[in-house]
Tab-separated table of C-alpha atoms in Angstrom:
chain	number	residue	atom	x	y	z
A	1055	UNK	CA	238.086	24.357	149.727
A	1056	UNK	CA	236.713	21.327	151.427
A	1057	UNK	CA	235.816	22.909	155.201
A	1058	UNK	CA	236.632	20.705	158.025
A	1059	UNK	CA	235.497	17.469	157.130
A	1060	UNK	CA	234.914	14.292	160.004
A	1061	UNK	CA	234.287	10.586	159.644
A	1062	UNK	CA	232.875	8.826	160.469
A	1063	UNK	CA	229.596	10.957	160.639
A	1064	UNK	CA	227.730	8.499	162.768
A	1065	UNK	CA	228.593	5.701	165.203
A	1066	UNK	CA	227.199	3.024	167.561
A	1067	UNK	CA	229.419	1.243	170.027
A	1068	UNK	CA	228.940	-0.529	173.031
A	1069	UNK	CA	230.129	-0.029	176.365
A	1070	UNK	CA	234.124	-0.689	177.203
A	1071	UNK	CA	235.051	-0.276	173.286
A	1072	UNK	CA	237.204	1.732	171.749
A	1073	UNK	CA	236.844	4.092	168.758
A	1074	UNK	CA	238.526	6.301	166.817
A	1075	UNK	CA	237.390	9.320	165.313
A	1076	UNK	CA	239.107	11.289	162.459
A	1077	UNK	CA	239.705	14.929	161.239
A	1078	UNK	CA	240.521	16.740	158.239
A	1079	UNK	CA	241.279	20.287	158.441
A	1080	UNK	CA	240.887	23.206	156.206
A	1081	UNK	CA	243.261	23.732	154.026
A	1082	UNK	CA	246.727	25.339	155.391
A	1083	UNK	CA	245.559	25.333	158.685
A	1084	UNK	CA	247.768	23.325	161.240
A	1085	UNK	CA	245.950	23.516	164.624
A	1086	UNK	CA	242.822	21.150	165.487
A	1087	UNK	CA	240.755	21.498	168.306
A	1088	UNK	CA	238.734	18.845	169.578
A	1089	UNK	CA	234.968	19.194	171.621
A	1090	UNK	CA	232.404	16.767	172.828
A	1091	UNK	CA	228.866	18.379	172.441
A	1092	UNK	CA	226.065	16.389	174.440
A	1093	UNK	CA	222.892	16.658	173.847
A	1094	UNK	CA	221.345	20.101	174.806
A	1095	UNK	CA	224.548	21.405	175.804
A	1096	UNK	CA	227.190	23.397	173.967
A	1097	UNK	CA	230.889	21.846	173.445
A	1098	UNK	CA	233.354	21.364	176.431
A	1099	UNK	CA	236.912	21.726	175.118
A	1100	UNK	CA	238.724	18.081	175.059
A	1101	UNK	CA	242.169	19.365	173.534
A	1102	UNK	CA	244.405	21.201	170.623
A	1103	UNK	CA	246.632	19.977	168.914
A	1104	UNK	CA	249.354	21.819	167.037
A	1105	UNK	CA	252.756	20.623	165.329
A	1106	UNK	CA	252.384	17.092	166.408
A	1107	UNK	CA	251.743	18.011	169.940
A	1108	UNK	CA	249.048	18.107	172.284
A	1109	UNK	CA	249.281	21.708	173.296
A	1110	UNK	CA	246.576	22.209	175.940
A	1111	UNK	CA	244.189	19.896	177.195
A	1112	UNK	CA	240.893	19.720	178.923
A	1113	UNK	CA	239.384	18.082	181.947
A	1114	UNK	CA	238.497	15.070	180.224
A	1115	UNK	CA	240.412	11.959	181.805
A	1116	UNK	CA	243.096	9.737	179.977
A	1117	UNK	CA	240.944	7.906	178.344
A	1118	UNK	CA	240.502	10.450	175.605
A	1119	UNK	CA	243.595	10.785	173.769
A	1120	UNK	CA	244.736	12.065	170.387
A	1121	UNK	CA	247.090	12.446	167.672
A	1122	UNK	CA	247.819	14.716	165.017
A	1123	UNK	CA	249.721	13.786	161.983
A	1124	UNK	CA	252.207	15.766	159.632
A	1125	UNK	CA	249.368	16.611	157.019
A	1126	UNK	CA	247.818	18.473	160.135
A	1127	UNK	CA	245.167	15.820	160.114
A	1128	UNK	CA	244.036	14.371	163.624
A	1129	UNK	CA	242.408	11.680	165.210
A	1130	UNK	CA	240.383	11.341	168.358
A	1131	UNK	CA	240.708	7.623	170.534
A	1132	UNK	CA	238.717	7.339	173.575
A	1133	UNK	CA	239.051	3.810	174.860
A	1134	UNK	CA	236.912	1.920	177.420
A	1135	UNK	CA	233.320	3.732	176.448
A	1136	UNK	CA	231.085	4.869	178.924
A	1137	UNK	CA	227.445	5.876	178.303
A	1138	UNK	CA	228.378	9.227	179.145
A	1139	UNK	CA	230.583	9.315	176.547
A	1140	UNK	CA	227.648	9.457	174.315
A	1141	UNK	CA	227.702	12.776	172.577
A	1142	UNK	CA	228.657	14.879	169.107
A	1143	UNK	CA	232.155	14.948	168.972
A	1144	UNK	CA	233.519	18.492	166.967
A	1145	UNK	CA	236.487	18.982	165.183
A	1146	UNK	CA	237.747	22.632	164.535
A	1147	UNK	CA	240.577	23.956	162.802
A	1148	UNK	CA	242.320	27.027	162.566
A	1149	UNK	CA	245.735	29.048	161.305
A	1150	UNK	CA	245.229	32.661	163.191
A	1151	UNK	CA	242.671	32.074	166.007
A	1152	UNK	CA	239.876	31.652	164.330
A	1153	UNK	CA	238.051	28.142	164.487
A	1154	UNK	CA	236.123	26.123	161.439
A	1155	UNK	CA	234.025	23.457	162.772
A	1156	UNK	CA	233.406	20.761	160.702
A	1157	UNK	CA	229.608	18.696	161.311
A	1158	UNK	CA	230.627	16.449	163.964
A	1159	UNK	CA	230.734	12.369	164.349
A	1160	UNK	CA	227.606	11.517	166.097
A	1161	UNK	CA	228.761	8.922	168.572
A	1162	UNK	CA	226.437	6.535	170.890
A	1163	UNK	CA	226.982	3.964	173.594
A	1164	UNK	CA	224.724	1.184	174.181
B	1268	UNK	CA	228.500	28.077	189.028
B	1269	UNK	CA	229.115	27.828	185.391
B	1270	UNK	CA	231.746	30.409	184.004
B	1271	UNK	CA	229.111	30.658	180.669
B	1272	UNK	CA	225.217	31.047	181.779
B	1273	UNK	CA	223.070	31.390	178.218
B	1274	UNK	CA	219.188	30.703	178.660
B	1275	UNK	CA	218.959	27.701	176.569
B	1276	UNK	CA	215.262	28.819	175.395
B	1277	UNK	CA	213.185	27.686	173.247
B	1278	UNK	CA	212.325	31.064	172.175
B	1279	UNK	CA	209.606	31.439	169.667
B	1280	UNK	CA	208.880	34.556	167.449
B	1281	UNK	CA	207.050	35.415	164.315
B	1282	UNK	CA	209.006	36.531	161.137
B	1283	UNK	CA	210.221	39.770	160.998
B	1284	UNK	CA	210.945	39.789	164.425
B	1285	UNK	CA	213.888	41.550	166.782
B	1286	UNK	CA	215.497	38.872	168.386
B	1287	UNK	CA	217.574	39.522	171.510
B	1288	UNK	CA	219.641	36.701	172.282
B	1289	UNK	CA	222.175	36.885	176.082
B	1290	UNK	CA	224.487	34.980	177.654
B	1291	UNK	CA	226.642	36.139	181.063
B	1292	UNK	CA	229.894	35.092	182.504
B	1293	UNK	CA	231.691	35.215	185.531
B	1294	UNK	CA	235.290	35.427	184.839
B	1295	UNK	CA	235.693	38.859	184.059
B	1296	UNK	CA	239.750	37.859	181.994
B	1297	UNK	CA	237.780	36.793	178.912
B	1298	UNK	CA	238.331	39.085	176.055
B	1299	UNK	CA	236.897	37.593	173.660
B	1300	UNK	CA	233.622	37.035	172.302
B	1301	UNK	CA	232.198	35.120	169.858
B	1302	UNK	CA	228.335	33.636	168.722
B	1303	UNK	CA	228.101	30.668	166.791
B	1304	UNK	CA	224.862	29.238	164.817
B	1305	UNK	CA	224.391	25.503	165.241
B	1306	UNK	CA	221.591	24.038	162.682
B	1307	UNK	CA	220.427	21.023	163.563
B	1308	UNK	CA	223.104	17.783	163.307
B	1309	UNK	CA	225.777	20.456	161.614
B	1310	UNK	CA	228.787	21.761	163.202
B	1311	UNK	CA	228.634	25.348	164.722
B	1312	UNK	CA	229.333	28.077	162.062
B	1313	UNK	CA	231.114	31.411	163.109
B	1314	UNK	CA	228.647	34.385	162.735
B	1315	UNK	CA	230.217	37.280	164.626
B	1316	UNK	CA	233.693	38.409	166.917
B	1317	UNK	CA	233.617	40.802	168.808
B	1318	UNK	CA	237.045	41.876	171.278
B	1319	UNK	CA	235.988	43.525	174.387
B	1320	UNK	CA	233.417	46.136	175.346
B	1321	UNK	CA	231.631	47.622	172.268
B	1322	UNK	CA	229.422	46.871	169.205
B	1323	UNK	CA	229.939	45.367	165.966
B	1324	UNK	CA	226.994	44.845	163.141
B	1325	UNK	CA	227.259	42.670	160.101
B	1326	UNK	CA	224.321	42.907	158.084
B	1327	UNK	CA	221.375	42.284	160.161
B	1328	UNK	CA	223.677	40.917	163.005
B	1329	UNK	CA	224.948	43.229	165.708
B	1330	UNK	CA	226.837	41.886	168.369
B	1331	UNK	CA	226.966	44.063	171.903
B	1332	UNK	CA	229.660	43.184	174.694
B	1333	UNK	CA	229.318	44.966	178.670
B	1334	UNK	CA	232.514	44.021	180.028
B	1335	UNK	CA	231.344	45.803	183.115
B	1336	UNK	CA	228.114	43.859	183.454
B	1337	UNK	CA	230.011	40.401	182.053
B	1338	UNK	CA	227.174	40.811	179.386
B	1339	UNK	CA	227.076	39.790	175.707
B	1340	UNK	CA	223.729	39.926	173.570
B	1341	UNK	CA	223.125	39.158	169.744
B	1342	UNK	CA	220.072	40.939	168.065
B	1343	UNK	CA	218.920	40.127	164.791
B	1344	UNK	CA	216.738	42.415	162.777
B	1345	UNK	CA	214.211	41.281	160.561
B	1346	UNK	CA	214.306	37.662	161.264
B	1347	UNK	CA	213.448	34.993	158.679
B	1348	UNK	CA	212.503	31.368	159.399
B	1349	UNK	CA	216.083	30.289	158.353
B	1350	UNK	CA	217.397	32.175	161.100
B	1351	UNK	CA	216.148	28.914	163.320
B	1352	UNK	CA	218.967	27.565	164.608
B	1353	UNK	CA	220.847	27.253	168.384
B	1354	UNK	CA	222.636	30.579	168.925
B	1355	UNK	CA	225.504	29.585	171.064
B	1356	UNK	CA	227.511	32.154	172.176
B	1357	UNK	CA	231.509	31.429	173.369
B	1358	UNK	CA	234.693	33.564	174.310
B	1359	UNK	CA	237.872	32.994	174.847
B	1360	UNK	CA	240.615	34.537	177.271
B	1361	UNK	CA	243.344	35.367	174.009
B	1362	UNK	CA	243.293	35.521	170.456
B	1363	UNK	CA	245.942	33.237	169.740
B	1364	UNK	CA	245.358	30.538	167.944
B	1365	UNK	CA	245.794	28.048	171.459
B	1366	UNK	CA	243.251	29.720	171.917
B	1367	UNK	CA	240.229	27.279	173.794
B	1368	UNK	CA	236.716	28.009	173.686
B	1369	UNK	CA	233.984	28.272	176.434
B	1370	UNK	CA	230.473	28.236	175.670
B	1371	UNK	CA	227.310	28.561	176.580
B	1372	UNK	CA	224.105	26.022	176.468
B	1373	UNK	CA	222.731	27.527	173.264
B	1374	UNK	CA	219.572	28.958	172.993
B	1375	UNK	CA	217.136	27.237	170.271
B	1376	UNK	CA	215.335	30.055	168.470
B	1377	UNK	CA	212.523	28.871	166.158
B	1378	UNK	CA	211.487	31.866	163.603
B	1379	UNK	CA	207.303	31.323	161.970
B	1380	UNK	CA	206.567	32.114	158.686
């Protein structure tokens, strides 16, 4: 078994871009949870997505959206970058509760 | 005031060590309790779960949970320099699996040879 696995694992953008940031979960597990970790902090819950759907959300604004496809992978888009947006951006998955994290796309805004 | 409060450290100690690591929280309907260990540039990895008041040990891990005192600490016995890590701890108000996590800071523990 693979774990949770994330690309890409590193990323520099500039301010007002757009990126996209993928997920793979573990095997047979069909819910994916998404968290931005900044620097010396721990993760703040962005959203979960489960069948397709984005079950519960956040307080992150609109400009982070997702998707989740029907191989239970998902992807992260957060358009028009801030520098705040600058952070370690987690990926869990789980089938019963439990979450797998996989090691996170480093992204930073110049 | 945050709903998670964890001193995020550093905390230095010499091999061998007890290690008492605490976080509290204010909203008394979590029920759930979890600490994670974060090495550096890695995702966090699951080391203990714990449901409401009580203890649970797992190896030289044991988890402790005051619901009363909205109290959760994480002792580790015998602690060896791989043990350095951040120690963050998180809970959760079901089990579900919509479940969402909220965490603490993490607390960087550094463990000398």
């Amino acid at each position: 078994d693979a774990g949770v696995t994330q690309s890409p694992t590193h990323l520099i953008k500039t301010r007002g871009q757009q990126v996209t940031l993928r997920c793979s979960p573990k095997s047979g597990h069909d819910t994916v949870s998404w968290y931005q970790q900044a620097l010396g902090q721990g993760p703040q819950f962005i959203f979960q997505y489960y069948e397709e759907e984005e079950r519960q959300r956040g307080n992150f604004p609109d400009r982070f959206s997702g998707h989740q496809f029907p191989n239970y992978s998902s992807e992260l888009n957060v358009n028009a970058l801030l520098l705040g947006d600058s952070a370690l951006y987690l990926c869990a998955s789980s089938l019963s509760g439990t979450q797998y994290f996989g090691p996170g796309t480093r992204l930073l805004v110049l | 005031q945050k709903e998670v409060e964890q001193d995020p450290g550093p905390l230095s100690v010499p091999e061998g060590a007890i290690v008492s690591l605490n976080c509290t929280y204010s909203n008394s309907a979590f029920q759930y309790f979890m600490w994670y260990r974060q090495y550096s540039r890695k995702g966090p990895e699951l080391l203990m779960y714990t449901y409401s008041s009580g203890n649970k040990e797992d190896g030289r891990f044991t988890a402790q949970v005051d619901k009363s005192s909205k109290y959760i600490s994480l002792f580790i016995r015998d602690s060896q320099p791989s043990d350095s890590a951040t120690y963050l701890c998180a809970m959760s108000f079901n089990a579900g699996n919509n479940r969402k996590l909220i965490w603490g800071l993490g607390t960087s523990l550094g463990v000398n040879p």
